[in-house]
Amino acid sequence: MRILTIKQAAEMLSISVSTLRALVRAGEIAFVPRGVGAVRQHMGFDIADIEDYIKHSKTRMVPHVKLTGPAPGSFLANRAARLAAKAARKAAR
């Protein structure tokens, strides 16, 4: 297990050190306490924790689509109407 410094971890995430500290305060990323800092606690980061954060932070930009049925006048709506008319003609025979 290799421990990264706060600067190395921030570079790996492409964020600033202050942003990384904010993520730690929010509980998003775990850290390993190192030494005894008088003003700020020295933090070390396990590479596995950083990679886990990256994996869980991935998002995809997908439009939110309601799947209620085909839009009126669309190909699928017209096809559904043709199939319904065909089924009605078949039932009338």
Short mmCIF file of N, CA, C and O in Angstrom, two decimals:
data_model
loop_
_atom_site.label_atom_id
_atom_site.label_comp_id
_atom_site.label_asym_id
_atom_site.label_seq_id
_atom_site.Cartn_x
_atom_site.Cartn_y
_atom_site.Cartn_z
N MET A 1 0.85 -1.17 0.00
CA MET A 1 0.00 0.00 0.00
C MET A 1 0.91 1.24 0.00
O MET A 1 1.73 1.41 0.87
N ARG A 2 0.71 2.07 -0.99
CA ARG A 2 1.49 3.29 -1.10
C ARG A 2 0.62 4.47 -0.66
O ARG A 2 -0.53 4.60 -1.06
N ILE A 3 1.18 5.31 0.19
CA ILE A 3 0.46 6.47 0.70
C ILE A 3 0.91 7.71 -0.07
O ILE A 3 2.10 7.98 -0.20
N LEU A 4 -0.07 8.45 -0.58
CA LEU A 4 0.19 9.69 -1.31
C LEU A 4 0.11 10.88 -0.35
O LEU A 4 -0.67 10.86 0.61
N THR A 5 0.87 11.92 -0.65
CA THR A 5 0.73 13.17 0.09
C THR A 5 -0.54 13.86 -0.39
O THR A 5 -1.13 13.49 -1.41
N ILE A 6 -0.96 14.88 0.32
CA ILE A 6 -2.17 15.60 -0.07
C ILE A 6 -2.00 16.26 -1.43
O ILE A 6 -2.92 16.30 -2.24
N LYS A 7 -0.80 16.73 -1.72
CA LYS A 7 -0.53 17.37 -3.00
C LYS A 7 -0.60 16.34 -4.14
O LYS A 7 -1.19 16.60 -5.19
N GLN A 8 -0.02 15.17 -3.92
CA GLN A 8 -0.05 14.12 -4.94
C GLN A 8 -1.48 13.65 -5.19
O GLN A 8 -1.88 13.42 -6.34
N ALA A 9 -2.26 13.49 -4.12
CA ALA A 9 -3.65 13.05 -4.26
C ALA A 9 -4.47 14.10 -5.01
O ALA A 9 -5.29 13.77 -5.86
N ALA A 10 -4.24 15.37 -4.70
CA ALA A 10 -4.96 16.45 -5.39
C ALA A 10 -4.60 16.47 -6.87
O ALA A 10 -5.48 16.65 -7.73
N GLU A 11 -3.34 16.26 -7.19
CA GLU A 11 -2.92 16.20 -8.59
C GLU A 11 -3.55 15.01 -9.29
O GLU A 11 -3.96 15.11 -10.45
N MET A 12 -3.65 13.88 -8.62
CA MET A 12 -4.26 12.69 -9.21
C MET A 12 -5.73 12.93 -9.53
O MET A 12 -6.24 12.44 -10.54
N LEU A 13 -6.39 13.73 -8.70
CA LEU A 13 -7.81 14.05 -8.92
C LEU A 13 -8.01 15.29 -9.77
O LEU A 13 -9.15 15.63 -10.10
N SER A 14 -6.93 15.99 -10.09
CA SER A 14 -6.99 17.25 -10.85
C SER A 14 -7.82 18.30 -10.13
O SER A 14 -8.66 18.99 -10.75
N ILE A 15 -7.62 18.40 -8.82
CA ILE A 15 -8.30 19.41 -8.02
C ILE A 15 -7.27 20.10 -7.14
O ILE A 15 -6.13 19.64 -7.05
N SER A 16 -7.67 21.18 -6.50
CA SER A 16 -6.75 21.89 -5.61
C SER A 16 -6.68 21.18 -4.26
O SER A 16 -7.56 20.38 -3.90
N VAL A 17 -5.66 21.52 -3.50
CA VAL A 17 -5.50 20.95 -2.17
C VAL A 17 -6.66 21.36 -1.27
O VAL A 17 -7.18 20.56 -0.49
N SER A 18 -7.10 22.60 -1.38
CA SER A 18 -8.22 23.05 -0.54
C SER A 18 -9.51 22.31 -0.89
O SER A 18 -10.31 22.01 0.00
N THR A 19 -9.71 22.00 -2.16
CA THR A 19 -10.89 21.22 -2.55
C THR A 19 -10.81 19.81 -1.99
O THR A 19 -11.81 19.25 -1.52
N LEU A 20 -9.61 19.24 -2.01
CA LEU A 20 -9.42 17.90 -1.44
C LEU A 20 -9.69 17.92 0.06
O LEU A 20 -10.33 17.02 0.59
N ARG A 21 -9.24 18.96 0.75
CA ARG A 21 -9.52 19.07 2.19
C ARG A 21 -11.03 19.17 2.43
O ARG A 21 -11.56 18.60 3.39
N ALA A 22 -11.74 19.88 1.56
CA ALA A 22 -13.19 20.00 1.69
C ALA A 22 -13.87 18.65 1.48
O ALA A 22 -14.84 18.31 2.18
N LEU A 23 -13.37 17.85 0.56
CA LEU A 23 -13.92 16.51 0.33
C LEU A 23 -13.68 15.62 1.54
O LEU A 23 -14.54 14.82 1.91
N VAL A 24 -12.52 15.77 2.17
CA VAL A 24 -12.23 15.00 3.38
C VAL A 24 -13.18 15.42 4.50
O VAL A 24 -13.76 14.57 5.20
N ARG A 25 -13.37 16.73 4.68
CA ARG A 25 -14.29 17.22 5.72
C ARG A 25 -15.72 16.74 5.48
O ARG A 25 -16.46 16.47 6.43
N ALA A 26 -16.10 16.62 4.21
CA ALA A 26 -17.45 16.16 3.87
C ALA A 26 -17.60 14.65 3.99
O ALA A 26 -18.70 14.11 3.86
N GLY A 27 -16.48 13.96 4.21
CA GLY A 27 -16.53 12.50 4.35
C GLY A 27 -16.53 11.76 3.03
O GLY A 27 -16.84 10.57 2.98
N GLU A 28 -16.20 12.44 1.95
CA GLU A 28 -16.20 11.82 0.62
C GLU A 28 -14.97 10.94 0.40
O GLU A 28 -15.04 9.94 -0.30
N ILE A 29 -13.84 11.33 0.95
CA ILE A 29 -12.59 10.62 0.76
C ILE A 29 -11.97 10.33 2.13
O ILE A 29 -11.89 11.22 2.97
N ALA A 30 -11.52 9.09 2.31
CA ALA A 30 -10.87 8.72 3.56
C ALA A 30 -9.40 9.11 3.50
O ALA A 30 -8.81 9.20 2.42
N PHE A 31 -8.81 9.36 4.66
CA PHE A 31 -7.39 9.69 4.71
C PHE A 31 -6.72 8.95 5.85
O PHE A 31 -7.38 8.42 6.74
N VAL A 32 -5.40 8.89 5.78
CA VAL A 32 -4.59 8.26 6.82
C VAL A 32 -3.88 9.38 7.56
O VAL A 32 -3.14 10.15 6.94
N PRO A 33 -4.09 9.51 8.88
CA PRO A 33 -3.39 10.57 9.62
C PRO A 33 -1.89 10.30 9.66
O PRO A 33 -1.47 9.18 9.87
N ARG A 34 -1.11 11.34 9.41
CA ARG A 34 0.35 11.23 9.43
C ARG A 34 0.91 12.31 10.32
O ARG A 34 0.60 13.48 10.14
N GLY A 35 1.74 11.94 11.25
CA GLY A 35 2.40 12.93 12.10
C GLY A 35 1.41 13.63 13.00
O GLY A 35 0.27 13.23 13.15
N VAL A 36 1.89 14.71 13.60
CA VAL A 36 1.03 15.52 14.46
C VAL A 36 1.16 16.97 14.03
O VAL A 36 2.14 17.64 14.32
N GLY A 37 0.19 17.46 13.32
CA GLY A 37 0.22 18.84 12.88
C GLY A 37 -0.32 19.75 13.95
O GLY A 37 -1.33 19.45 14.58
N ALA A 38 0.35 20.84 14.19
CA ALA A 38 -0.11 21.79 15.20
C ALA A 38 -1.29 22.59 14.68
O ALA A 38 -2.27 22.81 15.39
N VAL A 39 -1.21 23.03 13.43
CA VAL A 39 -2.29 23.84 12.85
C VAL A 39 -3.25 22.95 12.07
O VAL A 39 -4.45 22.99 12.27
N ARG A 40 -2.70 22.15 11.17
CA ARG A 40 -3.51 21.24 10.37
C ARG A 40 -2.96 19.84 10.50
O ARG A 40 -1.75 19.64 10.57
N GLN A 41 -3.86 18.89 10.51
CA GLN A 41 -3.44 17.50 10.59
C GLN A 41 -2.85 17.10 9.23
O GLN A 41 -3.43 17.39 8.19
N HIS A 42 -1.70 16.44 9.25
CA HIS A 42 -1.11 15.97 8.00
C HIS A 42 -1.90 14.75 7.54
O HIS A 42 -2.19 13.86 8.32
N MET A 43 -2.22 14.74 6.26
CA MET A 43 -3.04 13.66 5.72
C MET A 43 -2.28 12.89 4.67
O MET A 43 -1.58 13.48 3.85
N GLY A 44 -2.46 11.59 4.67
CA GLY A 44 -1.96 10.73 3.62
C GLY A 44 -3.15 10.04 2.98
O GLY A 44 -4.19 9.87 3.62
N PHE A 45 -3.03 9.66 1.73
CA PHE A 45 -4.15 9.06 1.02
C PHE A 45 -3.72 7.76 0.36
O PHE A 45 -2.68 7.71 -0.32
N ASP A 46 -4.50 6.72 0.56
CA ASP A 46 -4.25 5.44 -0.07
C ASP A 46 -4.71 5.54 -1.53
O ASP A 46 -5.79 6.08 -1.81
N ILE A 47 -3.90 5.02 -2.44
CA ILE A 47 -4.25 5.08 -3.87
C ILE A 47 -5.58 4.39 -4.12
O ILE A 47 -6.39 4.86 -4.93
N ALA A 48 -5.85 3.28 -3.42
CA ALA A 48 -7.11 2.56 -3.61
C ALA A 48 -8.31 3.44 -3.24
O ALA A 48 -9.35 3.39 -3.92
N ASP A 49 -8.18 4.25 -2.19
CA ASP A 49 -9.28 5.15 -1.81
C ASP A 49 -9.51 6.22 -2.86
O ASP A 49 -10.66 6.58 -3.16
N ILE A 50 -8.44 6.73 -3.43
CA ILE A 50 -8.56 7.75 -4.48
C ILE A 50 -9.23 7.15 -5.72
O ILE A 50 -10.15 7.73 -6.29
N GLU A 51 -8.79 5.96 -6.12
CA GLU A 51 -9.37 5.31 -7.29
C GLU A 51 -10.83 4.95 -7.04
O GLU A 51 -11.66 5.04 -7.94
N ASP A 52 -11.16 4.55 -5.82
CA ASP A 52 -12.54 4.24 -5.46
C ASP A 52 -13.41 5.49 -5.56
O ASP A 52 -14.53 5.44 -6.06
N TYR A 53 -12.89 6.63 -5.09
CA TYR A 53 -13.63 7.89 -5.20
C TYR A 53 -13.87 8.25 -6.66
O TYR A 53 -14.97 8.65 -7.03
N ILE A 54 -12.85 8.07 -7.49
CA ILE A 54 -13.00 8.37 -8.92
C ILE A 54 -14.07 7.47 -9.53
O ILE A 54 -14.94 7.93 -10.27
N LYS A 55 -14.03 6.19 -9.20
CA LYS A 55 -14.99 5.24 -9.77
C LYS A 55 -16.42 5.59 -9.35
O LYS A 55 -17.34 5.54 -10.17
N HIS A 56 -16.62 5.98 -8.09
CA HIS A 56 -17.97 6.28 -7.61
C HIS A 56 -18.45 7.67 -8.01
O HIS A 56 -19.63 7.97 -7.90
N SER A 57 -17.55 8.52 -8.47
CA SER A 57 -17.92 9.88 -8.85
C SER A 57 -18.26 10.02 -10.32
O SER A 57 -18.69 11.08 -10.75
N LYS A 58 -18.08 8.97 -11.08
CA LYS A 58 -18.35 9.05 -12.52
C LYS A 58 -19.84 9.25 -12.75
O LYS A 58 -20.68 8.63 -12.11
N THR A 59 -20.15 10.14 -13.69
CA THR A 59 -21.54 10.38 -14.07
C THR A 59 -21.63 10.40 -15.58
O THR A 59 -20.65 10.59 -16.28
N ARG A 60 -22.82 10.21 -16.06
CA ARG A 60 -23.07 10.29 -17.50
C ARG A 60 -24.14 11.33 -17.74
O ARG A 60 -25.11 11.42 -17.01
N MET A 61 -23.91 12.11 -18.77
CA MET A 61 -24.87 13.14 -19.12
C MET A 61 -25.89 12.55 -20.09
O MET A 61 -25.67 12.50 -21.29
N VAL A 62 -26.98 12.05 -19.54
CA VAL A 62 -28.03 11.44 -20.33
C VAL A 62 -29.29 12.27 -20.15
O VAL A 62 -29.66 12.57 -19.01
N PRO A 63 -29.93 12.64 -21.25
CA PRO A 63 -31.15 13.43 -21.09
C PRO A 63 -32.22 12.62 -20.36
O PRO A 63 -32.34 11.42 -20.54
N HIS A 64 -32.96 13.30 -19.51
CA HIS A 64 -34.04 12.65 -18.76
C HIS A 64 -35.23 12.53 -19.70
O HIS A 64 -35.81 13.52 -20.12
N VAL A 65 -35.59 11.29 -20.03
CA VAL A 65 -36.66 11.04 -20.99
C VAL A 65 -37.79 10.30 -20.29
O VAL A 65 -37.56 9.31 -19.61
N LYS A 66 -39.00 10.79 -20.47
CA LYS A 66 -40.17 10.08 -19.96
C LYS A 66 -40.56 9.04 -20.99
O LYS A 66 -40.73 9.34 -22.16
N LEU A 67 -40.74 7.82 -20.54
CA LEU A 67 -41.11 6.75 -21.44
C LEU A 67 -42.59 6.44 -21.28
O LEU A 67 -42.98 5.39 -20.79
N THR A 68 -43.43 7.35 -21.73
CA THR A 68 -44.87 7.16 -21.61
C THR A 68 -45.48 6.60 -22.88
O THR A 68 -46.59 6.13 -22.88
N GLY A 69 -44.77 6.64 -23.97
CA GLY A 69 -45.27 6.16 -25.24
C GLY A 69 -44.75 7.03 -26.37
O GLY A 69 -44.09 8.04 -26.13
N PRO A 70 -45.04 6.63 -27.59
CA PRO A 70 -44.53 7.42 -28.71
C PRO A 70 -45.21 8.78 -28.80
O PRO A 70 -46.38 8.93 -28.45
N ALA A 71 -44.47 9.75 -29.27
CA ALA A 71 -45.01 11.10 -29.44
C ALA A 71 -46.01 11.10 -30.59
O ALA A 71 -45.83 10.40 -31.58
N PRO A 72 -47.09 11.87 -30.46
CA PRO A 72 -48.09 11.92 -31.54
C PRO A 72 -47.45 12.40 -32.84
O PRO A 72 -46.68 13.35 -32.86
N GLY A 73 -47.76 11.69 -33.92
CA GLY A 73 -47.22 12.06 -35.23
C GLY A 73 -45.85 11.48 -35.51
O GLY A 73 -45.32 11.63 -36.60
N SER A 74 -45.28 10.78 -34.54
CA SER A 74 -43.96 10.18 -34.75
C SER A 74 -44.11 8.87 -35.52
O SER A 74 -45.21 8.33 -35.70
N PHE A 75 -43.01 8.35 -35.97
CA PHE A 75 -43.01 7.10 -36.72
C PHE A 75 -43.66 5.98 -35.91
O PHE A 75 -44.50 5.23 -36.42
N LEU A 76 -43.28 5.87 -34.63
CA LEU A 76 -43.82 4.80 -33.80
C LEU A 76 -45.31 4.97 -33.55
O LEU A 76 -46.06 3.99 -33.51
N ALA A 77 -45.77 6.20 -33.40
CA ALA A 77 -47.21 6.44 -33.20
C ALA A 77 -47.98 6.07 -34.46
O ALA A 77 -49.04 5.43 -34.39
N ASN A 78 -47.46 6.46 -35.60
CA ASN A 78 -48.12 6.13 -36.87
C ASN A 78 -48.13 4.62 -37.09
O ASN A 78 -49.13 4.06 -37.55
N ARG A 79 -47.04 3.95 -36.77
CA ARG A 79 -46.96 2.49 -36.94
C ARG A 79 -47.97 1.81 -36.02
O ARG A 79 -48.66 0.87 -36.42
N ALA A 80 -48.05 2.29 -34.76
CA ALA A 80 -49.00 1.70 -33.82
C ALA A 80 -50.43 1.89 -34.33
O ALA A 80 -51.27 0.96 -34.22
N ALA A 81 -50.73 3.04 -34.91
CA ALA A 81 -52.07 3.29 -35.46
C ALA A 81 -52.36 2.36 -36.64
O ALA A 81 -53.46 1.81 -36.76
N ARG A 82 -51.36 2.16 -37.53
CA ARG A 82 -51.54 1.25 -38.67
C ARG A 82 -51.77 -0.18 -38.21
O ARG A 82 -52.64 -0.88 -38.73
N LEU A 83 -51.00 -0.63 -37.21
CA LEU A 83 -51.17 -1.98 -36.70
C LEU A 83 -52.52 -2.16 -36.02
O LEU A 83 -53.16 -3.22 -36.15
N ALA A 84 -52.98 -1.14 -35.31
CA ALA A 84 -54.30 -1.21 -34.66
C ALA A 84 -55.40 -1.26 -35.72
O ALA A 84 -56.37 -2.03 -35.57
N ALA A 85 -55.28 -0.48 -36.78
CA ALA A 85 -56.27 -0.49 -37.86
C ALA A 85 -56.27 -1.85 -38.55
O ALA A 85 -57.34 -2.39 -38.89
N LYS A 86 -55.11 -2.42 -38.77
CA LYS A 86 -54.99 -3.73 -39.40
C LYS A 86 -55.66 -4.81 -38.53
O LYS A 86 -56.39 -5.67 -39.04
N ALA A 87 -55.41 -4.75 -37.21
CA ALA A 87 -56.02 -5.70 -36.29
C ALA A 87 -57.55 -5.53 -36.26
O ALA A 87 -58.28 -6.53 -36.20
N ALA A 88 -58.04 -4.30 -36.37
CA ALA A 88 -59.47 -4.05 -36.38
C ALA A 88 -60.10 -4.62 -37.65
O ALA A 88 -61.20 -5.19 -37.61
N ARG A 89 -59.43 -4.43 -38.79
CA ARG A 89 -59.96 -4.98 -40.06
C ARG A 89 -60.00 -6.51 -40.01
O ARG A 89 -60.94 -7.13 -40.48
N LYS A 90 -58.98 -7.11 -39.42
CA LYS A 90 -58.91 -8.57 -39.32
C LYS A 90 -60.03 -9.07 -38.42
O LYS A 90 -60.64 -10.12 -38.70
N ALA A 91 -60.31 -8.37 -37.34
CA ALA A 91 -61.36 -8.78 -36.40
C ALA A 91 -62.72 -8.62 -37.01
O ALA A 91 -63.67 -9.35 -36.67
N ALA A 92 -62.90 -7.68 -37.95
CA ALA A 92 -64.20 -7.42 -38.58
C ALA A 92 -64.54 -8.48 -39.59
O ALA A 92 -65.72 -8.65 -39.95
N ARG A 93 -63.61 -9.23 -40.07
CA ARG A 93 -63.89 -10.28 -41.09
C ARG A 93 -64.64 -11.41 -40.54
O ARG A 93 -64.85 -11.96 -39.67
#
